[in-house]
Tab-separated table of C-alpha atoms in Angstrom:
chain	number	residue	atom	x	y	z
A	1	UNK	CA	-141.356	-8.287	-74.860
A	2	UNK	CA	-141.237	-11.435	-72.754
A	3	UNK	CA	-139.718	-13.178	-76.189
A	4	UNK	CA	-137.200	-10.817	-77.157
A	5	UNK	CA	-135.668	-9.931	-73.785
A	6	UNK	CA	-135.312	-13.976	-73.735
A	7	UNK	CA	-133.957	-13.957	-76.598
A	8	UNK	CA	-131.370	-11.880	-76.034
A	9	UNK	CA	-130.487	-12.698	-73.345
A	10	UNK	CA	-129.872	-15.878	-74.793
A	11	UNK	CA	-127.746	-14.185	-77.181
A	12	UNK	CA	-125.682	-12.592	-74.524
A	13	UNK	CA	-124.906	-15.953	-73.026
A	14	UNK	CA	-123.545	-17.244	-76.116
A	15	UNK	CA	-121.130	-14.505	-76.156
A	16	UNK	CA	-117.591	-15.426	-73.974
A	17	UNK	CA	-116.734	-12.693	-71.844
A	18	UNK	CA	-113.286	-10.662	-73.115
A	19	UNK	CA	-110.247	-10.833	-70.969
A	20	UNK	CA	-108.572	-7.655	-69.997
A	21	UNK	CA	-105.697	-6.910	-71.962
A	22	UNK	CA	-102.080	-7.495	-70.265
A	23	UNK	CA	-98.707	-5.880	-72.156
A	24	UNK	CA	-96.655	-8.590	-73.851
A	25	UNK	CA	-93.232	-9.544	-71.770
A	26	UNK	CA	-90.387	-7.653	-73.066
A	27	UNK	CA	-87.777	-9.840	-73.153
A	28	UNK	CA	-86.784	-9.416	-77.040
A	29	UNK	CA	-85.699	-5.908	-76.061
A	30	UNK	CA	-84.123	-6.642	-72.297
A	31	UNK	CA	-81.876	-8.845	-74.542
A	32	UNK	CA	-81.117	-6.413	-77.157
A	33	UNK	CA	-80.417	-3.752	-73.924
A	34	UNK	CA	-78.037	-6.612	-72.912
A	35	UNK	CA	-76.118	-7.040	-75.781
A	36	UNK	CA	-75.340	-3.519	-76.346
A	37	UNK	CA	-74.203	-2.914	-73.037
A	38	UNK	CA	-71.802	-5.339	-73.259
A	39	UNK	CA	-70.623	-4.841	-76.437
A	40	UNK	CA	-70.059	-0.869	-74.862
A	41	UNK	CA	-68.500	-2.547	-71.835
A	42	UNK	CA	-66.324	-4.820	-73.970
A	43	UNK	CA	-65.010	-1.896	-76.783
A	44	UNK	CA	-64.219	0.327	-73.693
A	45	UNK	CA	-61.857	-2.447	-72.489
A	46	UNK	CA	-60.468	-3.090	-75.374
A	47	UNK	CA	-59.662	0.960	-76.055
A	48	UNK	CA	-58.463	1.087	-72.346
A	49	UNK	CA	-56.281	-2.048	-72.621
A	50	UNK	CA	-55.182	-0.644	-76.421
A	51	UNK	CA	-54.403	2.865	-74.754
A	52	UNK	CA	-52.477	1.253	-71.806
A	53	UNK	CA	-50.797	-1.037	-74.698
A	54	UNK	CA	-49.569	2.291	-76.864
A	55	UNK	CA	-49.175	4.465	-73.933
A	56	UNK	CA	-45.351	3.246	-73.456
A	57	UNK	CA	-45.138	3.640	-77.402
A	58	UNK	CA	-45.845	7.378	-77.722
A	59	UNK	CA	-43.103	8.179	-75.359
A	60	UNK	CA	-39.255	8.024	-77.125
A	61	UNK	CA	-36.830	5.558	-75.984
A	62	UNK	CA	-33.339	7.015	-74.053
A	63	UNK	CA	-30.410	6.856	-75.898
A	64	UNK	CA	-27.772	4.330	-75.027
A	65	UNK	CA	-25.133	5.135	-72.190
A	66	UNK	CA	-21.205	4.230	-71.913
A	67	UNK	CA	-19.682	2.616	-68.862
A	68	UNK	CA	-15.639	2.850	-69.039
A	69	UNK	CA	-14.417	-0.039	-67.922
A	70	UNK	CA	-10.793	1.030	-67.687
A	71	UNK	CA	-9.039	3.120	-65.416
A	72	UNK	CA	-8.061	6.807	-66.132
A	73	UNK	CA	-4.098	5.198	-65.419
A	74	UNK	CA	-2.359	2.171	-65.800
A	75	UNK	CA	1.244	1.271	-64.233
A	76	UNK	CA	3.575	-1.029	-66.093
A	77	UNK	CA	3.362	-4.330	-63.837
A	78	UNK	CA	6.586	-6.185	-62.548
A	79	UNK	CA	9.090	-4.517	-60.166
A	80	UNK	CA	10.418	-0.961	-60.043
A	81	UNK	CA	14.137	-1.147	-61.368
A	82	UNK	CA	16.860	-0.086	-58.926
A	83	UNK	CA	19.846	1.358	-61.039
A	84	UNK	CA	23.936	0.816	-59.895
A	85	UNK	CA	24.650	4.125	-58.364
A	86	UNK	CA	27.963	5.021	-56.430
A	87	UNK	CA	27.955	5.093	-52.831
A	88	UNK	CA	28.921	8.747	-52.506
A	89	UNK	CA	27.291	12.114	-54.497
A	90	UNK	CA	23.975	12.411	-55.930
A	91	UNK	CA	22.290	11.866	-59.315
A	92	UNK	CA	19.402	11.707	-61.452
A	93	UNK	CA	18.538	9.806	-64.924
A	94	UNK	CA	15.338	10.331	-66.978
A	95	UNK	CA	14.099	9.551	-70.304
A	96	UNK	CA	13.095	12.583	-72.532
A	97	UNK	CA	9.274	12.276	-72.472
A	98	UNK	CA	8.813	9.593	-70.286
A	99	UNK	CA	10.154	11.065	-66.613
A	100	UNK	CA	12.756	9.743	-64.588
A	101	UNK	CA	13.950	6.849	-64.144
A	102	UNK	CA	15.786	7.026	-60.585
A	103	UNK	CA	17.458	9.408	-58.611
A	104	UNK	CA	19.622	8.853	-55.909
A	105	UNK	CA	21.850	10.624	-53.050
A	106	UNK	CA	18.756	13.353	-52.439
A	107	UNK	CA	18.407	17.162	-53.098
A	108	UNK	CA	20.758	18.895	-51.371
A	109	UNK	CA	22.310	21.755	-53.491
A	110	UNK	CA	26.357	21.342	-54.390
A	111	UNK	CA	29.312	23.045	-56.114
A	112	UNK	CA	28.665	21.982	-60.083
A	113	UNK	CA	32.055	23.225	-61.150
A	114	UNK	CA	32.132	23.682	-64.959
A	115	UNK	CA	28.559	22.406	-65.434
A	116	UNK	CA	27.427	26.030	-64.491
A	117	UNK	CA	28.615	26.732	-68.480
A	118	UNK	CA	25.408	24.447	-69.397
A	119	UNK	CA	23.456	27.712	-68.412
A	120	UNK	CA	25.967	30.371	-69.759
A	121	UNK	CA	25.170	28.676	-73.074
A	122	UNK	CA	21.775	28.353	-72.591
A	123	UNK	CA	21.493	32.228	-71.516
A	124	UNK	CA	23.480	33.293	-74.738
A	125	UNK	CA	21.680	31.116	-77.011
A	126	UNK	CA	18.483	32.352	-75.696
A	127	UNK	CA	19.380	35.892	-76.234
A	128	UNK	CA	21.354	35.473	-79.568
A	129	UNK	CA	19.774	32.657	-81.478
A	130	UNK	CA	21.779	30.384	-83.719
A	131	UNK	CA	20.220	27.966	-86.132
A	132	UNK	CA	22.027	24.578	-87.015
A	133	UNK	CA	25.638	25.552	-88.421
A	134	UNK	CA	25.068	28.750	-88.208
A	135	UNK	CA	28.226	31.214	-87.197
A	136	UNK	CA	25.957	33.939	-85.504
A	137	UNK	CA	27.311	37.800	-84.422
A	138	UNK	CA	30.583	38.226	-83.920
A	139	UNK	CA	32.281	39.614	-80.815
A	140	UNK	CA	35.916	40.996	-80.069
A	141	UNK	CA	37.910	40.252	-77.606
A	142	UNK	CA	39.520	43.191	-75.746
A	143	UNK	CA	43.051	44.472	-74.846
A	144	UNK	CA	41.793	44.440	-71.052
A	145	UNK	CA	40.315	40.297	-71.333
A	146	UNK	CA	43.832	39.359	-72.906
A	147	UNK	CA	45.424	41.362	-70.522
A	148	UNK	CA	43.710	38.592	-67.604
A	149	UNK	CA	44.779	35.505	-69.325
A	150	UNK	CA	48.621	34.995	-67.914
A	151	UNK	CA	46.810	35.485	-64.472
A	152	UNK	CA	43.867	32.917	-65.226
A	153	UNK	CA	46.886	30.883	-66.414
A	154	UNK	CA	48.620	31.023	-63.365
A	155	UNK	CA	45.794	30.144	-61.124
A	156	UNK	CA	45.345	26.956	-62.838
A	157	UNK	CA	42.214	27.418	-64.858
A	158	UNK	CA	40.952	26.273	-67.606
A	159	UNK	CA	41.371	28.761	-70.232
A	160	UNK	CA	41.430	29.160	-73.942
A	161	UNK	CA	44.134	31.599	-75.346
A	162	UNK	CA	43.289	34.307	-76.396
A	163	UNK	CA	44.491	37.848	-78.201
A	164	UNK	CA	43.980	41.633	-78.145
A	165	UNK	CA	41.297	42.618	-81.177
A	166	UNK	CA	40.600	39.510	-81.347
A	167	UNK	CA	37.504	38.690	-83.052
A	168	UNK	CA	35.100	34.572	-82.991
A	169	UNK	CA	32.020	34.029	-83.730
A	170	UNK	CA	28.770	33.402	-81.365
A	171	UNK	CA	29.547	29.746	-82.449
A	172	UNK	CA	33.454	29.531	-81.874
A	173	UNK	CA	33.192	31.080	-78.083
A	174	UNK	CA	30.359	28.783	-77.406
A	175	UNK	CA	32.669	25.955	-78.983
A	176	UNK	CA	35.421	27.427	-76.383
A	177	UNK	CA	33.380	26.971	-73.820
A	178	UNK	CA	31.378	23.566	-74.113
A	179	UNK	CA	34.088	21.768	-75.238
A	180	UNK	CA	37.442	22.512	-73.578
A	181	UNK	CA	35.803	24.241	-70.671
A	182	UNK	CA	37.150	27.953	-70.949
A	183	UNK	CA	36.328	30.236	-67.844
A	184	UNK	CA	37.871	32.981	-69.600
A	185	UNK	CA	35.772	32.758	-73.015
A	186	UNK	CA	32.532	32.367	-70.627
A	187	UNK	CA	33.206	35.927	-68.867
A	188	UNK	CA	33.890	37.477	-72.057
A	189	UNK	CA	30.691	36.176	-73.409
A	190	UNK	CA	28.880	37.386	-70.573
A	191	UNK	CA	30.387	40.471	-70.604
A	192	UNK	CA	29.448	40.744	-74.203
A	193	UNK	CA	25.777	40.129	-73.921
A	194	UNK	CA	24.741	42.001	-70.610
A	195	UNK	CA	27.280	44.241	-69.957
A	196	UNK	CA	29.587	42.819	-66.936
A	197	UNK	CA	29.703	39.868	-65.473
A	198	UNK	CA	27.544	40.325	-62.516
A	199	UNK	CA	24.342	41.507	-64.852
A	200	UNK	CA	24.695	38.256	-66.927
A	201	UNK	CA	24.637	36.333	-63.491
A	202	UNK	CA	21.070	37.659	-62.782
A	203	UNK	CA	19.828	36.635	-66.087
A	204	UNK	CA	21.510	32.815	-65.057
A	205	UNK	CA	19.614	33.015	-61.882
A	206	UNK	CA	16.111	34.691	-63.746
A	207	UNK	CA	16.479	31.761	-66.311
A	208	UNK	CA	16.867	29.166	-63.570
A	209	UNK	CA	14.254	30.294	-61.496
A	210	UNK	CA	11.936	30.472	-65.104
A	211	UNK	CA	13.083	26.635	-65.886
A	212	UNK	CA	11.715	25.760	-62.429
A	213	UNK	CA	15.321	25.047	-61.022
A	214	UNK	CA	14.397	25.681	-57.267
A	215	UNK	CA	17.664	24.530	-55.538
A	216	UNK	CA	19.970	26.315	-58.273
A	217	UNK	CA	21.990	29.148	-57.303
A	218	UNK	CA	24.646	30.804	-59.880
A	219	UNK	CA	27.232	33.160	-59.046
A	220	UNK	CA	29.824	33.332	-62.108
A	221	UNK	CA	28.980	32.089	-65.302
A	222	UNK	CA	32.039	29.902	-65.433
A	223	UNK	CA	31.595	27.713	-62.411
A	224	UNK	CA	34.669	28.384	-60.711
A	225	UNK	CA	33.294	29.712	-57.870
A	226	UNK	CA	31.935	27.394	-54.747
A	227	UNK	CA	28.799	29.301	-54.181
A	228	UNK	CA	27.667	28.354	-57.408
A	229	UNK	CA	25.447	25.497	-56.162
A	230	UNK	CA	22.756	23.340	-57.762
A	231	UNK	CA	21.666	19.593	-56.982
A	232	UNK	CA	21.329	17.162	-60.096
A	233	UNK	CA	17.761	17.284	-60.189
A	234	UNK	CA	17.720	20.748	-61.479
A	235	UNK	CA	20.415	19.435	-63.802
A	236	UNK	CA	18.599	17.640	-65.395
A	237	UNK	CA	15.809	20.097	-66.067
A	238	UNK	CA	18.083	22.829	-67.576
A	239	UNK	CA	20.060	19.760	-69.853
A	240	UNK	CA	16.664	18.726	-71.633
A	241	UNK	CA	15.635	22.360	-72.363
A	242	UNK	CA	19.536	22.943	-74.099
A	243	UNK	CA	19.547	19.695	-75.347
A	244	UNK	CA	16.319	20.827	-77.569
A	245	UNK	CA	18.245	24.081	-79.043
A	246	UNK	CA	20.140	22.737	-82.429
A	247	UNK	CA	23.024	24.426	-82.190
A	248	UNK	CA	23.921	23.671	-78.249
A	249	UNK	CA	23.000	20.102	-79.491
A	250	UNK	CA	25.597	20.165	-82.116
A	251	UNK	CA	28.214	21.765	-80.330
A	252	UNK	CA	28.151	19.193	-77.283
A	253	UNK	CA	28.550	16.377	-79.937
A	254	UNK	CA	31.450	17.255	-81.705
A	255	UNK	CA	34.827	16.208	-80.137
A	256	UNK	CA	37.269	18.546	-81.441
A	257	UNK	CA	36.551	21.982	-83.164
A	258	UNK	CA	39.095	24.759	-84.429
A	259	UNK	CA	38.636	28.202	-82.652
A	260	UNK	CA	40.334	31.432	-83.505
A	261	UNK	CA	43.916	32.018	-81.604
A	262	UNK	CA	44.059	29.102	-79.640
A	263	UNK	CA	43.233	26.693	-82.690
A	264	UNK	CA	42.261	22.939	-82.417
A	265	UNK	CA	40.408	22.391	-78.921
A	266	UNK	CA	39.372	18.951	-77.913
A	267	UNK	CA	35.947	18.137	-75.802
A	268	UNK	CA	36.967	16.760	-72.453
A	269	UNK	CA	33.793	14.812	-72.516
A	270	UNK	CA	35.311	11.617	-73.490
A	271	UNK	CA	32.327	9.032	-73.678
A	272	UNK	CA	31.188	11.230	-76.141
A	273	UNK	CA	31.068	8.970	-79.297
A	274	UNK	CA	30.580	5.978	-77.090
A	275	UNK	CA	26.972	4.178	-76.121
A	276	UNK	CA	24.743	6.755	-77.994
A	277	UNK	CA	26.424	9.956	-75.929
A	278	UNK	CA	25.747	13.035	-77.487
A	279	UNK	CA	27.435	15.273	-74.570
A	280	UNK	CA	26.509	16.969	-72.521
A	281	UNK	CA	29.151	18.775	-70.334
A	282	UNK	CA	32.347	18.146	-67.681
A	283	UNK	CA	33.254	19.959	-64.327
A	284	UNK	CA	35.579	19.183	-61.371
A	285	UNK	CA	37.045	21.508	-58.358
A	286	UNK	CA	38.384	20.675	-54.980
A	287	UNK	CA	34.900	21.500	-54.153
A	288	UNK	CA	32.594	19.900	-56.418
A	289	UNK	CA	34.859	16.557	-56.931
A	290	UNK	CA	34.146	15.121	-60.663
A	291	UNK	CA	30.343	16.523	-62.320
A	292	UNK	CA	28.906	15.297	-65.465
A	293	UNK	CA	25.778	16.248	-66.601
A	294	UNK	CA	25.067	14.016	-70.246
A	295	UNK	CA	22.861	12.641	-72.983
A	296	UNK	CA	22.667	9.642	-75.102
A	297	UNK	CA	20.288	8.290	-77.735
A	298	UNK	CA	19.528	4.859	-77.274
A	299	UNK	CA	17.453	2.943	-79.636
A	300	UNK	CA	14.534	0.495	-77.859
A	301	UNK	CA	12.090	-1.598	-80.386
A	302	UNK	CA	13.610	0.473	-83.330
A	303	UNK	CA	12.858	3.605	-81.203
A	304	UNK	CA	15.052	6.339	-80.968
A	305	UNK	CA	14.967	7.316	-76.774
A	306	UNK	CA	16.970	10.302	-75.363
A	307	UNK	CA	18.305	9.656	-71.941
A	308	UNK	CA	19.822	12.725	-69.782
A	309	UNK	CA	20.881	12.689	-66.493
A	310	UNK	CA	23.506	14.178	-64.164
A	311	UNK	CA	25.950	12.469	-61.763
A	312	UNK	CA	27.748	14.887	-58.907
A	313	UNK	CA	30.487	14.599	-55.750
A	314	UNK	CA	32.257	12.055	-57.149
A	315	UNK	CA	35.404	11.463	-55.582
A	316	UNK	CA	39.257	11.693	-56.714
A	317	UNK	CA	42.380	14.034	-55.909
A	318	UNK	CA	42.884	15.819	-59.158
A	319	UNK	CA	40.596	16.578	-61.868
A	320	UNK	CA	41.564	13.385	-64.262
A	321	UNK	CA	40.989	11.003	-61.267
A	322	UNK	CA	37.348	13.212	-60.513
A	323	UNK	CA	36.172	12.496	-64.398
A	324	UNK	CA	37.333	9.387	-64.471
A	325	UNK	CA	35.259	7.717	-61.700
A	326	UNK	CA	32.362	10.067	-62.789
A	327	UNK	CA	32.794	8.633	-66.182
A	328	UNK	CA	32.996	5.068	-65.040
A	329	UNK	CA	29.509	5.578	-62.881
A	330	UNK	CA	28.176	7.036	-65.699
A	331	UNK	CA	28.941	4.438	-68.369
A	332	UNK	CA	26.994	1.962	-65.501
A	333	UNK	CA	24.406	3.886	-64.931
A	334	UNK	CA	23.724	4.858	-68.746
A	335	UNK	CA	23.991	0.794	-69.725
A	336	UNK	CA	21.839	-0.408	-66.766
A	337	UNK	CA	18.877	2.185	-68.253
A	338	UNK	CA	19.322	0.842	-71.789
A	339	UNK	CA	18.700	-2.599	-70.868
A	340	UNK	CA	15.389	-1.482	-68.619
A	341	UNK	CA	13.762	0.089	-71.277
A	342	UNK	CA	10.949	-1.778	-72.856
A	343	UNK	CA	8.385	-2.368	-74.336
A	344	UNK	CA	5.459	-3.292	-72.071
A	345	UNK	CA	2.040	-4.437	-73.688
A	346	UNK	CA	-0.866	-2.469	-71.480
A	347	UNK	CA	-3.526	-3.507	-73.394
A	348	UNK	CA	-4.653	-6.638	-75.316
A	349	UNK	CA	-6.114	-7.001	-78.466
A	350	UNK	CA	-10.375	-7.734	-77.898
A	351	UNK	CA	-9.820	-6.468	-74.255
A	352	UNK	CA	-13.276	-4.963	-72.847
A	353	UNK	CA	-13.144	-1.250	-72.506
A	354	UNK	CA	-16.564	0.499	-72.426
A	355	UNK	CA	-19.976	-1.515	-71.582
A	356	UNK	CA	-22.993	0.211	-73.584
A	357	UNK	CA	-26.329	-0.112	-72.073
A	358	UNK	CA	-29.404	0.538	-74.356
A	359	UNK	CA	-32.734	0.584	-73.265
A	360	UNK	CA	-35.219	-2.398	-71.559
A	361	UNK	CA	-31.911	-4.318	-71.169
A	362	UNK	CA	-29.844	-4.354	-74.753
A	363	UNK	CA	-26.187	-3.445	-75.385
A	364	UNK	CA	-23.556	-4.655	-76.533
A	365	UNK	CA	-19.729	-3.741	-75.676
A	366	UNK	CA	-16.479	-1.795	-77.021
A	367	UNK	CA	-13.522	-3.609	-77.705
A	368	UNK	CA	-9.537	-2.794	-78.719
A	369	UNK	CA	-9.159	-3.502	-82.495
A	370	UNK	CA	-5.477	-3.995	-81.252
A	371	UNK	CA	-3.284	-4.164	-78.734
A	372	UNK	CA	-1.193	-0.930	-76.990
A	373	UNK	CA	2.086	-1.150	-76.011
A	374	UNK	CA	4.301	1.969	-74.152
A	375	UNK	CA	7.860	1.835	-73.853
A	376	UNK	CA	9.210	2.322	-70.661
A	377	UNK	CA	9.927	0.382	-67.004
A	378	UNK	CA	7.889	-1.124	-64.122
A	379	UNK	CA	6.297	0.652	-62.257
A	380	UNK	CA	6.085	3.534	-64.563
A	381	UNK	CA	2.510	5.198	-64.814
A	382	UNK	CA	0.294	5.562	-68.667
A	383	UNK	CA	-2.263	7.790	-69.176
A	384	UNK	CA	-5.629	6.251	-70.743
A	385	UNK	CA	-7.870	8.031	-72.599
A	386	UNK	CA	-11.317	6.697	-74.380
A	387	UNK	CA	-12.737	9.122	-77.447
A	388	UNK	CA	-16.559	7.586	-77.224
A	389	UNK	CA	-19.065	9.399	-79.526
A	390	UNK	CA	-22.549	9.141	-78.860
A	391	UNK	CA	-23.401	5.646	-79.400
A	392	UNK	CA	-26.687	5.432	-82.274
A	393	UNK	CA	-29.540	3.315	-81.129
A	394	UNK	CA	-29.142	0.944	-83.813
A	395	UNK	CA	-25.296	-0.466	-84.617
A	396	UNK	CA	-24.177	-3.412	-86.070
A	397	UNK	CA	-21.437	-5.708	-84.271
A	398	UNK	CA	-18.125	-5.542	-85.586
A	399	UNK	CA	-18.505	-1.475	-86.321
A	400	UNK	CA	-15.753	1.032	-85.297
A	401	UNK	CA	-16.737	3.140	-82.894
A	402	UNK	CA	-14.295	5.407	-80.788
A	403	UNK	CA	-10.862	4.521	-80.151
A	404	UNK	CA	-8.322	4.267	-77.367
A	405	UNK	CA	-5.013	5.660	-76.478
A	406	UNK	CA	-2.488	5.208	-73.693
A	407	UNK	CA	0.638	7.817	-73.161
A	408	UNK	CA	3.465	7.560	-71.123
A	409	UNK	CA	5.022	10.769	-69.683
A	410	UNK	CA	4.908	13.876	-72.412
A	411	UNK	CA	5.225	11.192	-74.976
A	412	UNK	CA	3.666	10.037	-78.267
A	413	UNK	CA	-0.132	8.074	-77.599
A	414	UNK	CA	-0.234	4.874	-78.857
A	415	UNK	CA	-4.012	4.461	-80.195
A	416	UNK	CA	-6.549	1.751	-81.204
A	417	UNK	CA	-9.814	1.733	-82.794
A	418	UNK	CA	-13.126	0.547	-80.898
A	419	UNK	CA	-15.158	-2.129	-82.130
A	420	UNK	CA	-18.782	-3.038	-81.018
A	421	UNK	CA	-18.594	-6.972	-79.840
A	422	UNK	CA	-22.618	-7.773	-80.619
A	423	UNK	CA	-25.634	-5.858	-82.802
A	424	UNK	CA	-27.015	-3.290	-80.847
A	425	UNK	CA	-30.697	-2.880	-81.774
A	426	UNK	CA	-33.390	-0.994	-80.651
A	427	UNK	CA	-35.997	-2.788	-78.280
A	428	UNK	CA	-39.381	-4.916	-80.148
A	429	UNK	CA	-42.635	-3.281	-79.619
A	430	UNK	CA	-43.375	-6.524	-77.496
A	431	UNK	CA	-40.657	-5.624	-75.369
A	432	UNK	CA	-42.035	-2.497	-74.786
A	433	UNK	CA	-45.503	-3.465	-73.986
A	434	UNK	CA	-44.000	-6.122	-72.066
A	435	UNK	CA	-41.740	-3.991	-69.856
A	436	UNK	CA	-44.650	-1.575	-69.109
A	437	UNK	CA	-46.460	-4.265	-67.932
């Protein structure tokens, strides 16, 4: 017993005592944890910084605007032209489409004498429409009209003979009456179309008030009468409407024409012929001193320009001595206007109009392909006017796009094409990015 207890415990002492066990460090996996956080942490930056990158990319890009550069008018520069009008009387002188040129001696409505037969044509020709050489109805004189004329003789007017039965043309008594003046031809034309006298007088005054003739006043369709009052404004007015019917326009040109009865009649308009004057019409009384109411084509930069305008009041003792100073400020007046007509360039070739602005900061501009010039004086105003289509976001420079025009008065437009002055091209993706930033 003694032996074998001894000997094992012997055996026992031999034997090293086992050390507890202890879990190995985990730092192969706190690594591993590490890494893949990061890598997490660093892919969600990435998608959050590619996501605020494309954000500005899924939205579209606004089209590019126009900024006019010009002004809706422009006035031809240098100094406003003061014409050589008479000290005495009123007038007015414009230029078919353009507007007028000057006026002087105000608005104050005046005996027109014999230029109260511009309307009596006008009024018939409206009524009973002649085309150009045309003869038109025919009317007939009667036994009780001849019956006036020793009478209308005798009190000095200006008269056409005329005969019982006697039967002219729409044409001829319109001749009669432009052209030598005839009082009696323009009552039996008026009597003709309305009826009497006094009913053709309302449709004068109806018509003038129509036309826009405000200070106009008729009261006999031959002028004759004092109360028949107008100013030289509203002269004017009626003149360019007549003026634009062929057969008034023909009629006031011609200097002699043959009528029924009374035969060969001359026009006592005598500048026309002279300067580009194409008529229009004469008058003179005690009352209304020497009246002419006219138009003349003058030709500007191979242009062909009507000019109309009336001069009243002028002064003299007897009717040759009225026309003949009316006729002398006229021919003045008429060769003064020739000379200020122009042409004035407005705009230059390669001048600026329209600024385009694309987006994040491109553009590019619009530019005259040539220049514009209007026809006309200082100090008159031109209308400008820009066609611009919507501008693409992608155009190269040199590329026609729109075009401008400038108009003076109620006349023709003078136009140009548009021309892009750089590329226009849509912003980089950089640029994008870059601007959201």
């Amino acid at each position: 017993m003694d032996r074998s207890t001894e000997a094992q415990t012997v055996v026992f002492s031999r034997i090293p005592p086992t050390p507890p066990a202890t879990p190995s460090p985990p730092v192969k996996r706190r690594r591993r944890t590490g890494l893949l956080v990061s890598l997490i942490v660093t892919l969600a930056l990435v998608l959050a910084a590619g996501l605020y990158a494309v954000a500005p990319l899924r939205h579209p890009l606004p089209g590019p605007t126009i900024e006019l550069a010009l002004p809706a008018t422009l006035t031809i520069p240098g100094k406003t032209p003061k014409l050589p009008w008479p000290k005495s009387g009123q007038g007015v002188i414009a230029v078919s489409g353009l507007g007028t040129l000057g006026a002087f001696g105000g608005e104050k409505p005046v005996p027109i004498a014999s230029v109260t037969k511009v309307m009596t044509a006008y009024v018939i020709l409206a009524e009973h429409p002649i085309g150009a050489g045309e003869q038109g109805e025919t009317l007939t004189v009667s036994a009780e009209q001849a019956a006036r004329y020793p009478a209308e003789r005798a009190r000095g007017e200006s008269l056409v003979e005329v005969e019982a039965g006697e039967e002219i043309t729409v044409r001829q008594a319109l001749q009669a009456v432009l052209l030598p003046s005839a009082n009696n031809m323009a009552r039996i034309l008026a009597a003709w179309d309305a009826g009497s006298v006094d009913a053709f007088v309302d449709k004068m005054n109806a018509t003038a008030e129509e036309l826009g003739m405000a200070d106009t006043h008729y009261t006999d369709p031959s002028g004759l009468d004092p109360d028949t009052v107008s100013t030289a404004k509203d002269q004017v007015i009626l003149a360019t409407k007549a003026m634009a019917l062929p057969a008034f326009a023909e009629i006031v040109k011609q200097k002699t024409a043959t009528i029924p009865v009374a035969g060969e009649v001359k026009n006592y308009n005598e500048l026309v012929g002279h300067n580009g004057v194409v008529g229009i019409k004469t008058g003179s009384t005690d009352e209304a001193l020497g009246c002419l109411v006219f138009a003349a084509v003058v030709t500007v930069a191979g242009r062909k320009l009507t000019v109309v305008g009336a001069v009243l009041g002028q002064p003299g003792a007897q009717t040759p001595e009225q026309l003949d100073r009316v006729f002398s400020v006229t021919r003045t007046v008429l060769k003064s206007t020739t000379k200020t007509l122009a042409p004035h360039t407005l705009v230059e070739a390669g001048r600026d109009v329209a600024t385009v602005h694309g987006p994040l900061g491109t553009g590019t501009t619009l530019r005259t392909a040539e220049k514009l010039e209007v026809i006309g004086w200082p100090g008159l105003k031109v209308k400008v006017e820009a066609q611009l289509p919507v501008v693409p976001s992608q155009i190269a420079a040199g590329t026609e796009h729109g075009q401008l025009s400038i108009q003076a008065g109620t006349g023709k437009a003078t136009k140009t094409a548009l021309r892009t002055s750089t590329d226009l091209v849509p912003p980089s993706i950089w640029q994008r990015i870059r601007h959201h930033q």
